[in-house]
Amino acid sequence: KLRYQKDENEIQKIQKAIDITEHALNRVMDTLKPGMMEYQVQAEFEYALMNHGASPAFTTIAGAGYNGTMLHYHSNQDMCQDGDLILLDLGAKKDHYCADITRTYPINGRFSDRQKQIYQLVLKANKAVIDHAKAGVTLNQLNQLTKEILSQGLIELGLIQNKDELPKYYMHSVSHPLGLDVHDVSLGRDEPLLEGTVITDDPGRYIEDEGIGIRIEDDLLIQKDGCVVLSEGIIKEIEDIENYMNQKSLS
């Protein structure tokens, strides 16, 4: 139970791990292009970690195209194709504390209209969790909220007819505690969150027949009346990602 609530020193260490992860993801966006291998993307990320005295908090996931639809994919052996997305689930570990971030980028620097549709739905769920996360709420309540948003969005997109079909495209929970371990100790999914807990926020959408896998994951510090997005600095808006990735072609 003592590990469940973080003190100020622990929060600072988690924040440092997140800041290093941000720096490393910027390097990924700086170098990402069609024709790269997934393991090269992984190498760019992990090089930046080591340059900051950190190590991977867990096995880096770099799933391009169809591979992004597979949970816990970590072979990282395929080529990044023009027009596909790459799903990056990764994090730095620094001074024994972990970050856990997921971002999904267009390999060529531009989202297609279809990719934008799915991405915006996942982002909507991500932001809803941020709006509702606070002390007293449970992980199961946050997951139920996520399922409601995703299922309604998929119905509107015509991918499913009713909410019972949601597991075709979303098959994991939206949150877990974070700390010394990536999946840190928990008091239980139906126990109220406590002030000082750090949790993840990672809704996803996985459409195998279209080769579109999208997950957006942030790390949240639970407070009495809300939460602090510790990963606020890691860009996730479509416009921000495209602008960042395409500035390199202008320089």
Coordinates of N, CA and C in Angstrom, one line a residue:
K1 N 0.8 -1.2 0.0 CA 0.0 0.0 0.0 C 0.9 1.3 0.0
L2 N 2.0 1.2 0.6 CA 2.9 2.3 0.7 C 3.4 2.7 -0.7
R3 N 3.5 1.7 -1.6 CA 4.0 2.0 -3.0 C 2.9 2.6 -3.8
Y4 N 1.6 2.5 -3.4 CA 0.5 2.9 -4.2 C 0.4 4.4 -4.3
Q5 N 0.7 5.1 -3.2 CA 0.7 6.6 -3.1 C 2.1 7.1 -3.2
K6 N 2.4 7.9 -4.1 CA 3.8 8.4 -4.3 C 4.0 9.7 -3.6
D7 N 5.2 9.8 -2.9 CA 5.5 11.1 -2.3 C 6.1 12.0 -3.4
E8 N 6.5 13.3 -2.9 CA 6.9 14.3 -3.9 C 8.2 13.8 -4.6
N9 N 9.1 13.2 -3.9 CA 10.4 12.7 -4.4 C 10.1 11.7 -5.5
E10 N 9.2 10.8 -5.3 CA 8.9 9.7 -6.3 C 8.2 10.3 -7.5
I11 N 7.4 11.3 -7.3 CA 6.7 12.0 -8.4 C 7.7 12.7 -9.3
Q12 N 8.7 13.3 -8.7 CA 9.8 14.0 -9.4 C 10.6 13.0 -10.3
K13 N 10.8 11.8 -9.7 CA 11.5 10.8 -10.5 C 10.7 10.2 -11.7
I14 N 9.4 10.0 -11.4 CA 8.6 9.6 -12.6 C 8.5 10.7 -13.6
Q15 N 8.4 12.0 -13.2 CA 8.4 13.1 -14.1 C 9.7 13.1 -14.9
K16 N 10.8 12.8 -14.3 CA 12.1 12.8 -15.0 C 12.1 11.7 -16.1
A17 N 11.6 10.6 -15.7 CA 11.5 9.5 -16.7 C 10.6 9.9 -17.9
I18 N 9.5 10.5 -17.6 CA 8.6 11.0 -18.7 C 9.3 12.0 -19.5
D19 N 10.0 13.0 -18.9 CA 10.7 14.0 -19.7 C 11.8 13.4 -20.6
I20 N 12.5 12.4 -20.2 CA 13.5 11.7 -21.0 C 12.7 11.0 -22.2
T21 N 11.6 10.4 -21.9 CA 10.8 9.7 -22.9 C 10.3 10.7 -23.9
E22 N 9.9 11.9 -23.5 CA 9.5 13.0 -24.5 C 10.7 13.3 -25.4
H23 N 11.9 13.5 -24.8 CA 13.0 13.9 -25.7 C 13.3 12.7 -26.7
A24 N 13.2 11.5 -26.2 CA 13.5 10.4 -27.1 C 12.4 10.2 -28.2
L25 N 11.2 10.5 -27.9 CA 10.1 10.5 -28.9 C 10.3 11.6 -29.9
N26 N 10.8 12.7 -29.5 CA 11.1 13.8 -30.5 C 12.1 13.3 -31.4
R27 N 13.1 12.6 -30.9 CA 14.2 12.1 -31.8 C 13.5 11.1 -32.8
V28 N 12.6 10.3 -32.4 CA 11.9 9.4 -33.3 C 11.2 10.1 -34.4
M29 N 10.5 11.2 -34.0 CA 9.8 11.9 -35.1 C 10.8 12.6 -36.0
D30 N 11.9 13.0 -35.5 CA 12.9 13.7 -36.3 C 13.5 12.7 -37.4
T31 N 13.5 11.5 -37.1 CA 14.2 10.5 -37.9 C 13.3 9.6 -38.7
L32 N 12.0 9.5 -38.3 CA 11.1 8.5 -38.9 C 10.8 8.8 -40.3
K33 N 10.8 7.8 -41.2 CA 10.5 8.0 -42.6 C 10.2 6.6 -43.2
P34 N 9.5 6.6 -44.3 CA 9.3 5.3 -45.0 C 10.6 4.6 -45.4
G35 N 10.6 3.3 -45.2 CA 11.8 2.5 -45.6 C 12.6 2.1 -44.4
M36 N 12.4 2.8 -43.2 CA 13.1 2.4 -42.0 C 12.6 1.1 -41.5
M37 N 13.4 0.4 -40.8 CA 12.9 -0.9 -40.2 C 12.4 -0.5 -38.8
E38 N 11.5 -1.3 -38.3 CA 11.0 -1.0 -36.9 C 12.1 -1.1 -35.9
Y39 N 13.1 -1.9 -36.1 CA 14.2 -2.0 -35.1 C 15.0 -0.7 -35.1
Q40 N 15.1 -0.1 -36.3 CA 15.8 1.2 -36.4 C 15.1 2.3 -35.6
V41 N 13.8 2.3 -35.6 CA 13.0 3.2 -34.9 C 13.2 3.0 -33.4
Q42 N 13.2 1.7 -33.0 CA 13.5 1.3 -31.6 C 14.9 1.8 -31.2
A43 N 15.9 1.7 -32.1 CA 17.2 2.0 -31.8 C 17.4 3.5 -31.6
E44 N 16.7 4.3 -32.4 CA 16.7 5.8 -32.2 C 16.2 6.2 -30.9
F45 N 15.1 5.6 -30.5 CA 14.5 5.9 -29.2 C 15.4 5.5 -28.0
E46 N 15.9 4.3 -28.1 CA 16.8 3.8 -27.0 C 18.1 4.5 -26.9
Y47 N 18.6 4.9 -28.1 CA 19.9 5.7 -28.1 C 19.7 7.0 -27.2
A48 N 18.5 7.6 -27.5 CA 18.3 8.9 -26.7 C 18.1 8.6 -25.2
L49 N 17.5 7.5 -24.9 CA 17.4 7.2 -23.4 C 18.8 7.0 -22.8
M50 N 19.6 6.3 -23.5 CA 21.0 6.0 -22.9 C 21.8 7.3 -22.8
N51 N 21.6 8.2 -23.8 CA 22.3 9.5 -23.8 C 21.9 10.3 -22.6
H52 N 20.8 10.0 -21.9 CA 20.3 10.7 -20.7 C 20.4 9.8 -19.5
G53 N 21.2 8.7 -19.5 CA 21.4 7.9 -18.4 C 20.3 7.1 -18.0
A54 N 19.4 6.8 -18.9 CA 18.2 6.0 -18.6 C 18.2 4.7 -19.4
S55 N 17.3 3.8 -19.2 CA 17.2 2.6 -19.9 C 15.7 2.4 -20.2
P56 N 15.4 1.4 -21.1 CA 14.0 1.1 -21.4 C 13.3 0.6 -20.2
A57 N 12.1 1.1 -19.9 CA 11.3 0.6 -18.7 C 10.7 -0.8 -19.0
F58 N 10.6 -1.1 -20.3 CA 10.1 -2.4 -20.7 C 10.5 -2.6 -22.2
T59 N 10.2 -3.7 -22.7 CA 10.6 -4.0 -24.1 C 9.8 -3.0 -25.0
T60 N 10.6 -2.2 -25.8 CA 10.0 -1.2 -26.7 C 9.1 -1.9 -27.8
I61 N 7.9 -1.4 -27.9 CA 7.0 -1.8 -29.0 C 7.0 -0.8 -30.1
A62 N 7.4 -1.2 -31.3 CA 7.4 -0.4 -32.5 C 6.7 -1.1 -33.6
G63 N 5.3 -1.0 -33.6 CA 4.5 -1.8 -34.6 C 4.0 -0.9 -35.7
A64 N 4.6 -1.2 -36.9 CA 4.2 -0.4 -38.1 C 3.0 -1.1 -38.8
G65 N 2.1 -0.3 -39.3 CA 1.0 -0.9 -40.1 C 0.2 -1.9 -39.3
Y66 N 0.0 -3.1 -39.9 CA -0.7 -4.2 -39.3 C -0.2 -4.6 -37.9
N67 N 1.1 -4.5 -37.8 CA 1.8 -4.9 -36.5 C 1.3 -4.0 -35.3
G68 N 0.8 -2.8 -35.6 CA 0.3 -2.0 -34.6 C -1.1 -2.4 -34.0
T69 N -1.7 -3.4 -34.7 CA -3.0 -3.9 -34.2 C -2.8 -5.1 -33.2
M70 N -1.5 -5.5 -33.0 CA -1.3 -6.6 -32.1 C -0.8 -6.1 -30.8
L71 N -1.5 -6.5 -29.7 CA -1.1 -6.1 -28.4 C 0.3 -6.7 -28.0
H72 N 1.2 -6.0 -27.4 CA 2.4 -6.5 -27.0 C 3.3 -7.0 -28.1
Y73 N 3.1 -6.5 -29.3 CA 4.0 -6.9 -30.4 C 5.4 -6.3 -30.1
H74 N 6.4 -7.1 -30.2 CA 7.8 -6.6 -29.9 C 8.9 -7.2 -30.8
S75 N 8.5 -7.8 -31.9 CA 9.5 -8.4 -32.8 C 10.3 -7.3 -33.4
N76 N 9.6 -6.2 -33.9 CA 10.2 -5.0 -34.4 C 11.2 -5.3 -35.6
Q77 N 10.7 -6.2 -36.5 CA 11.6 -6.7 -37.6 C 11.1 -6.2 -39.0
D78 N 10.0 -5.5 -39.1 CA 9.4 -5.2 -40.4 C 9.7 -3.8 -40.8
M79 N 9.4 -3.5 -42.1 CA 9.7 -2.2 -42.7 C 8.6 -1.3 -42.4
C80 N 8.9 0.0 -42.2 CA 7.9 1.0 -42.1 C 7.5 1.5 -43.4
Q81 N 6.2 1.2 -43.8 CA 5.8 1.5 -45.2 C 5.1 2.9 -45.3
D82 N 5.3 3.5 -46.5 CA 4.7 4.8 -46.7 C 3.2 4.7 -46.6
G83 N 2.6 5.6 -45.9 CA 1.1 5.6 -45.8 C 0.6 4.9 -44.5
D84 N 1.5 4.1 -43.9 CA 1.1 3.4 -42.7 C 1.4 4.3 -41.4
L85 N 0.8 3.8 -40.3 CA 1.1 4.4 -39.0 C 2.1 3.5 -38.3
I86 N 2.7 4.0 -37.3 CA 3.6 3.2 -36.4 C 3.1 3.5 -35.0
L87 N 2.8 2.4 -34.2 CA 2.4 2.5 -32.8 C 3.6 2.3 -32.0
L88 N 3.9 3.2 -31.1 CA 5.1 3.1 -30.2 C 4.7 3.1 -28.8
D89 N 4.8 2.0 -28.1 CA 4.5 1.8 -26.7 C 5.8 1.6 -26.0
L90 N 6.2 2.6 -25.2 CA 7.6 2.6 -24.7 C 7.7 3.5 -23.4
G91 N 8.9 3.6 -22.9 CA 9.1 4.5 -21.8 C 10.5 4.4 -21.2
A92 N 11.0 5.4 -20.6 CA 12.3 5.4 -19.9 C 12.1 4.9 -18.5
K93 N 13.2 4.4 -18.0 CA 13.4 4.1 -16.6 C 14.6 4.8 -16.1
K94 N 14.4 5.7 -15.1 CA 15.4 6.5 -14.5 C 15.4 6.5 -13.0
D95 N 16.5 6.2 -12.3 CA 16.5 6.1 -10.9 C 15.4 5.2 -10.3
H96 N 15.2 4.1 -11.1 CA 14.3 3.0 -10.7 C 12.8 3.3 -10.9
Y97 N 12.5 4.5 -11.4 CA 11.1 4.8 -11.7 C 10.8 4.9 -13.2
C98 N 9.6 4.5 -13.5 CA 9.2 4.2 -14.9 C 8.3 5.3 -15.5
A99 N 8.4 5.5 -16.8 CA 7.4 6.1 -17.6 C 6.8 5.1 -18.5
D100 N 5.5 5.3 -18.9 CA 4.8 4.4 -19.8 C 4.0 5.2 -20.8
I101 N 4.4 5.4 -22.0 CA 3.8 6.3 -22.9 C 3.6 5.6 -24.2
T102 N 2.4 5.9 -24.9 CA 2.2 5.4 -26.2 C 1.8 6.5 -27.1
R103 N 2.4 6.6 -28.3 CA 2.1 7.6 -29.3 C 2.0 6.8 -30.6
T104 N 1.2 7.3 -31.5 CA 1.0 6.7 -32.8 C 1.3 7.8 -33.9
Y105 N 2.2 7.6 -34.8 CA 2.7 8.6 -35.7 C 2.5 8.1 -37.2
P106 N 2.2 9.0 -38.1 CA 2.2 8.6 -39.5 C 3.6 8.5 -40.0
I107 N 4.0 7.4 -40.6 CA 5.3 7.2 -41.0 C 5.8 8.3 -42.0
N108 N 4.9 8.7 -42.9 CA 5.4 9.7 -43.9 C 5.1 11.2 -43.4
G109 N 4.6 11.3 -42.2 CA 4.4 12.7 -41.6 C 3.0 13.2 -41.8
R110 N 2.1 12.5 -42.5 CA 0.8 12.9 -42.7 C -0.2 11.8 -42.4
F111 N -1.3 12.1 -41.6 CA -2.3 11.1 -41.4 C -3.3 11.2 -42.6
S112 N -3.8 10.0 -43.0 CA -4.8 10.0 -44.0 C -6.1 10.3 -43.4
D113 N -7.2 10.6 -44.2 CA -8.5 11.0 -43.6 C -9.0 9.9 -42.7
R114 N -8.9 8.6 -43.2 CA -9.3 7.5 -42.4 C -8.6 7.4 -41.1
Q115 N -7.3 7.5 -41.2 CA -6.5 7.4 -39.9 C -6.9 8.6 -39.0
K116 N -7.2 9.7 -39.5 CA -7.6 10.8 -38.6 C -8.9 10.5 -37.9
Q117 N -9.8 9.9 -38.6 CA -11.1 9.5 -38.0 C -10.9 8.6 -36.8
I118 N -10.1 7.6 -37.0 CA -9.9 6.6 -35.9 C -9.1 7.3 -34.8
Y119 N -8.1 8.1 -35.2 CA -7.2 8.7 -34.2 C -8.0 9.7 -33.3
Q120 N -8.9 10.4 -33.9 CA -9.7 11.4 -33.1 C -10.6 10.7 -32.1
L121 N -11.1 9.6 -32.5 CA -11.9 8.8 -31.6 C -11.1 8.3 -30.3
V122 N -9.9 7.8 -30.6 CA -9.1 7.4 -29.5 C -8.7 8.6 -28.6
L123 N -8.4 9.7 -29.3 CA -8.0 10.9 -28.5 C -9.1 11.4 -27.6
K124 N -10.3 11.3 -28.2 CA -11.5 11.7 -27.4 C -11.6 10.9 -26.1
A125 N -11.4 9.6 -26.2 CA -11.5 8.7 -25.0 C -10.3 9.0 -24.1
N126 N -9.1 9.3 -24.6 CA -8.0 9.7 -23.8 C -8.3 10.9 -23.0
K127 N -8.9 11.9 -23.6 CA -9.2 13.2 -22.9 C -10.3 13.0 -21.9
A128 N -11.2 12.1 -22.2 CA -12.3 11.9 -21.3 C -11.8 11.3 -20.0
V129 N -10.9 10.4 -20.0 CA -10.3 9.8 -18.8 C -9.6 10.9 -18.0
I130 N -8.9 11.8 -18.7 CA -8.2 12.9 -18.0 C -9.2 13.8 -17.3
D131 N -10.3 14.0 -18.0 CA -11.4 14.9 -17.4 C -12.0 14.3 -16.1
H132 N -12.1 12.9 -16.1 CA -12.8 12.2 -15.0 C -11.9 11.6 -13.9
A133 N -10.6 11.5 -14.2 CA -9.7 10.9 -13.2 C -9.5 11.8 -12.0
K134 N -9.8 11.2 -10.8 CA -9.5 12.0 -9.6 C -9.6 11.0 -8.4
A135 N -9.2 11.4 -7.2 CA -9.4 10.5 -6.1 C -10.8 10.2 -5.9
G136 N -11.0 8.9 -5.6 CA -12.4 8.4 -5.3 C -13.0 7.6 -6.5
V137 N -12.5 7.9 -7.7 CA -12.9 7.2 -8.9 C -12.2 5.8 -9.0
T138 N -12.7 4.8 -9.5 CA -12.1 3.5 -9.7 C -11.5 3.3 -11.1
L139 N -10.6 2.4 -11.2 CA -10.1 2.1 -12.6 C -11.2 1.5 -13.4
N140 N -12.0 0.7 -12.8 CA -13.1 0.1 -13.6 C -14.1 1.2 -14.1
Q141 N -14.3 2.2 -13.3 CA -15.2 3.3 -13.8 C -14.6 4.0 -15.0
L142 N -13.2 4.2 -14.9 CA -12.6 4.9 -16.1 C -12.6 4.0 -17.3
N143 N -12.5 2.7 -17.1 CA -12.5 1.8 -18.3 C -13.9 1.7 -18.9
Q144 N -15.0 1.8 -18.0 CA -16.3 1.8 -18.5 C -16.6 3.0 -19.3
L145 N -16.1 4.2 -18.8 CA -16.2 5.4 -19.6 C -15.6 5.3 -21.0
T146 N -14.4 4.7 -21.0 CA -13.7 4.5 -22.2 C -14.5 3.7 -23.2
K147 N -15.0 2.6 -22.7 CA -15.8 1.7 -23.6 C -17.0 2.3 -24.1
E148 N -17.7 3.2 -23.3 CA -18.8 3.9 -23.8 C -18.5 4.8 -25.0
I149 N -17.4 5.6 -24.9 CA -17.0 6.5 -25.9 C -16.6 5.8 -27.2
L150 N -15.7 4.7 -27.0 CA -15.2 4.0 -28.1 C -16.3 3.3 -28.9
S151 N -17.2 2.6 -28.1 CA -18.3 1.9 -28.8 C -19.2 2.8 -29.5
Q152 N -19.6 3.9 -28.9 CA -20.5 4.9 -29.6 C -19.8 5.4 -30.9
G153 N -18.5 5.7 -30.8 CA -17.8 6.2 -32.0 C -17.7 5.1 -33.1
L154 N -17.5 3.9 -32.7 CA -17.4 2.8 -33.7 C -18.8 2.6 -34.4
I155 N -19.9 2.7 -33.6 CA -21.2 2.6 -34.2 C -21.4 3.7 -35.2
E156 N -21.0 4.9 -34.9 CA -21.2 6.1 -35.8 C -20.3 5.9 -37.1
L157 N -19.2 5.2 -36.9 CA -18.3 4.9 -38.1 C -18.8 3.7 -38.9
G158 N -19.8 3.0 -38.4 CA -20.3 1.9 -39.1 C -19.5 0.6 -38.9
L159 N -18.6 0.6 -38.0 CA -17.7 -0.6 -37.8 C -18.4 -1.7 -36.9
I160 N -19.3 -1.2 -36.1 CA -20.1 -2.2 -35.2 C -21.5 -1.7 -35.2
Q161 N -22.4 -2.7 -34.9 CA -23.8 -2.4 -34.8 C -24.3 -2.1 -33.4
N162 N -23.6 -2.7 -32.4 CA -24.0 -2.5 -31.0 C -22.8 -2.6 -30.1
K163 N -22.9 -2.2 -28.9 CA -21.8 -2.1 -28.0 C -21.2 -3.5 -27.6
D164 N -22.0 -4.5 -27.8 CA -21.4 -5.9 -27.5 C -20.3 -6.3 -28.4
E165 N -20.2 -5.6 -29.5 CA -19.2 -5.9 -30.5 C -17.8 -5.2 -30.3
L166 N -17.8 -4.4 -29.2 CA -16.6 -3.6 -29.0 C -15.3 -4.4 -28.9
P167 N -15.3 -5.6 -28.2 CA -14.1 -6.3 -28.1 C -13.4 -6.7 -29.4
K168 N -14.1 -6.6 -30.5 CA -13.4 -6.8 -31.8 C -12.3 -5.8 -32.0
Y169 N -12.5 -4.6 -31.4 CA -11.5 -3.5 -31.7 C -10.9 -2.9 -30.5
Y170 N -11.3 -3.3 -29.3 CA -10.7 -2.8 -28.1 C -10.8 -3.9 -27.0
M171 N -9.6 -4.4 -26.6 CA -9.6 -5.7 -25.8 C -8.7 -5.6 -24.6
H172 N -8.5 -4.4 -24.1 CA -7.7 -4.2 -22.9 C -8.3 -3.1 -22.0
S173 N -7.8 -3.0 -20.8 CA -8.3 -2.0 -19.9 C -7.5 -0.6 -20.2
V174 N -8.1 0.5 -19.8 CA -7.6 1.8 -20.1 C -6.5 2.2 -19.2
S175 N -6.3 1.6 -18.0 CA -5.4 2.2 -17.0 C -4.8 1.1 -16.1
H176 N -3.7 1.4 -15.6 CA -3.0 0.7 -14.5 C -2.1 1.6 -13.7
P177 N -1.8 1.3 -12.5 CA -0.8 2.1 -11.7 C 0.6 2.0 -12.3
L178 N 1.3 3.1 -12.0 CA 2.7 3.2 -12.6 C 3.6 3.7 -11.5
G179 N 4.8 3.1 -11.4 CA 5.8 3.5 -10.4 C 7.1 2.8 -10.6
L180 N 7.5 2.1 -9.6 CA 8.8 1.3 -9.6 C 8.7 0.2 -10.7
D181 N 7.5 -0.3 -11.0 CA 7.2 -1.2 -12.1 C 6.3 -0.5 -13.0
V182 N 6.3 -0.9 -14.3 CA 5.4 -0.3 -15.3 C 4.0 -0.6 -14.9
H183 N 3.7 -1.9 -14.6 CA 2.4 -2.2 -14.0 C 2.6 -2.3 -12.5
D184 N 2.5 -1.2 -11.8 CA 2.8 -1.1 -10.4 C 1.7 -1.7 -9.5
V185 N 2.0 -1.8 -8.2 CA 1.0 -2.5 -7.3 C -0.3 -1.7 -7.3
S186 N -1.4 -2.4 -7.2 CA -2.7 -1.8 -7.2 C -3.5 -2.3 -6.0
L187 N -4.4 -1.5 -5.5 CA -5.3 -1.9 -4.5 C -6.6 -2.6 -5.0
G188 N -6.7 -2.7 -6.3 CA -7.8 -3.4 -7.0 C -8.6 -2.4 -7.9
R189 N -9.1 -3.0 -8.9 CA -9.7 -2.2 -10.0 C -11.1 -1.6 -9.5
D190 N -11.6 -2.1 -8.4 CA -12.9 -1.5 -7.9 C -12.6 -0.7 -6.6
E191 N -11.4 -0.5 -6.3 CA -11.0 0.3 -5.1 C -10.9 1.8 -5.5
P192 N -11.3 2.7 -4.7 CA -11.2 4.2 -5.1 C -9.7 4.6 -5.2
L193 N -9.4 5.3 -6.3 CA -8.1 5.9 -6.4 C -7.8 6.8 -5.3
L194 N -6.5 6.8 -4.9 CA -6.1 7.6 -3.8 C -5.2 8.8 -4.3
E195 N -5.3 9.9 -3.6 CA -4.5 11.0 -4.0 C -3.0 10.6 -3.9
G196 N -2.3 11.0 -5.0 CA -0.8 10.7 -5.0 C -0.6 9.4 -5.8
T197 N -1.6 8.7 -6.3 CA -1.4 7.6 -7.2 C -1.1 8.1 -8.6
V198 N -0.2 7.4 -9.3 CA 0.1 7.7 -10.7 C -0.5 6.5 -11.5
I199 N -1.3 6.8 -12.5 CA -1.9 5.8 -13.4 C -1.7 6.2 -14.8
T200 N -1.9 5.2 -15.7 CA -1.8 5.4 -17.1 C -3.2 5.7 -17.7
D201 N -3.2 6.2 -18.9 CA -4.5 6.5 -19.6 C -4.2 6.1 -21.1
D202 N -4.6 4.9 -21.4 CA -4.2 4.4 -22.8 C -5.3 3.6 -23.5
P203 N -6.3 4.4 -24.0 CA -7.3 3.8 -24.9 C -6.7 3.5 -26.2
G204 N -7.3 2.5 -26.9 CA -6.8 2.1 -28.3 C -7.9 1.7 -29.2
R205 N -7.5 1.5 -30.4 CA -8.4 1.1 -31.5 C -7.6 0.2 -32.5
Y206 N -8.0 -1.0 -32.7 CA -7.2 -1.9 -33.5 C -8.1 -2.5 -34.6
I207 N -7.9 -2.1 -35.9 CA -8.7 -2.5 -37.0 C -7.8 -3.3 -37.9
E208 N -7.8 -4.6 -37.7 CA -6.8 -5.5 -38.4 C -7.0 -5.5 -39.9
D209 N -8.2 -5.5 -40.4 CA -8.4 -5.6 -41.9 C -8.0 -4.3 -42.6
E210 N -7.8 -3.2 -41.9 CA -7.4 -1.9 -42.4 C -5.9 -1.6 -42.1
G211 N -5.3 -2.5 -41.2 CA -3.9 -2.3 -40.8 C -3.8 -1.0 -40.0
I212 N -4.8 -0.7 -39.2 CA -4.7 0.6 -38.4 C -4.8 0.2 -37.0
G213 N -3.7 0.4 -36.3 CA -3.6 0.3 -34.8 C -3.2 1.6 -34.2
I214 N -4.1 2.1 -33.3 CA -3.8 3.4 -32.7 C -4.0 3.3 -31.2
R215 N -3.1 3.8 -30.4 CA -3.2 3.9 -29.0 C -2.5 5.2 -28.6
I216 N -3.1 5.9 -27.6 CA -2.6 7.1 -27.1 C -2.5 7.0 -25.6
E217 N -1.3 7.0 -25.0 CA -1.2 6.8 -23.6 C -0.5 7.9 -22.9
D218 N -1.1 8.4 -21.8 CA -0.5 9.4 -21.0 C -0.3 8.9 -19.6
D219 N 0.4 9.6 -18.8 CA 0.6 9.2 -17.3 C 0.0 10.3 -16.5
L220 N -0.8 9.9 -15.6 CA -1.6 10.9 -14.8 C -1.3 10.8 -13.3
L221 N -1.2 11.9 -12.6 CA -1.0 12.0 -11.2 C -2.4 12.3 -10.6
I222 N -2.9 11.4 -9.8 CA -4.3 11.6 -9.2 C -4.2 12.6 -8.0
Q223 N -5.1 13.6 -8.1 CA -5.3 14.5 -7.0 C -6.7 14.5 -6.5
K224 N -6.9 15.3 -5.5 CA -8.2 15.3 -4.8 C -9.4 15.6 -5.8
D225 N -9.2 16.7 -6.6 CA -10.3 17.1 -7.4 C -10.0 17.0 -8.9
G226 N -9.1 16.1 -9.3 CA -8.7 16.0 -10.7 C -7.4 15.2 -10.8
C227 N -6.7 15.5 -11.9 CA -5.4 14.9 -12.1 C -4.5 15.9 -12.8
V228 N -3.2 15.6 -12.7 CA -2.2 16.3 -13.5 C -1.6 15.4 -14.6
V229 N -1.6 15.8 -15.8 CA -1.1 15.0 -16.9 C 0.4 15.2 -16.9
L230 N 1.1 14.3 -16.3 CA 2.6 14.4 -16.2 C 3.3 14.4 -17.6
S231 N 2.6 13.8 -18.6 CA 3.1 13.7 -19.9 C 2.5 14.8 -20.9
E232 N 2.1 15.9 -20.3 CA 1.4 16.9 -21.1 C 2.3 17.4 -22.2
G233 N 3.6 17.4 -22.0 CA 4.5 18.0 -23.0 C 4.7 17.1 -24.2
I234 N 4.3 15.8 -24.2 CA 4.5 14.9 -25.3 C 3.3 15.1 -26.3
I235 N 3.6 15.7 -27.4 CA 2.5 16.1 -28.3 C 1.7 14.9 -28.8
K236 N 0.3 15.2 -29.0 CA -0.5 14.1 -29.4 C -1.7 14.6 -30.3
E237 N -1.8 15.9 -30.5 CA -2.8 16.4 -31.4 C -2.3 16.2 -32.9
I238 N -3.2 15.8 -33.8 CA -2.8 15.5 -35.1 C -2.1 16.7 -35.8
E239 N -2.6 17.9 -35.6 CA -1.9 19.1 -36.2 C -0.5 19.2 -35.7
D240 N -0.3 19.1 -34.4 CA 1.0 19.2 -33.7 C 2.0 18.2 -34.2
I241 N 1.5 16.9 -34.3 CA 2.4 15.9 -34.8 C 2.8 16.1 -36.3
E242 N 1.8 16.5 -37.1 CA 2.2 16.7 -38.5 C 3.1 17.9 -38.7
N243 N 2.8 19.0 -37.9 CA 3.7 20.2 -38.0 C 5.1 19.8 -37.6
Y244 N 5.2 19.1 -36.5 CA 6.6 18.7 -36.0 C 7.3 17.8 -37.0
M245 N 6.6 16.8 -37.5 CA 7.3 15.9 -38.4 C 7.7 16.5 -39.7
N246 N 6.9 17.5 -40.2 CA 7.2 18.1 -41.5 C 8.1 19.3 -41.4
Q247 N 8.4 19.8 -40.2 CA 9.4 20.9 -40.1 C 10.7 20.4 -40.5
K248 N 11.0 19.1 -40.4 CA 12.4 18.6 -40.8 C 12.6 18.7 -42.3
S249 N 11.5 18.6 -43.0 CA 11.6 18.6 -44.5 C 11.8 20.1 -45.0
L250 N 11.5 21.0 -44.1 CA 11.7 22.4 -44.4 C 13.0 23.0 -44.0
S251 N 13.7 22.2 -43.1 CA 15.0 22.8 -42.6 C 16.1 22.4 -43.5

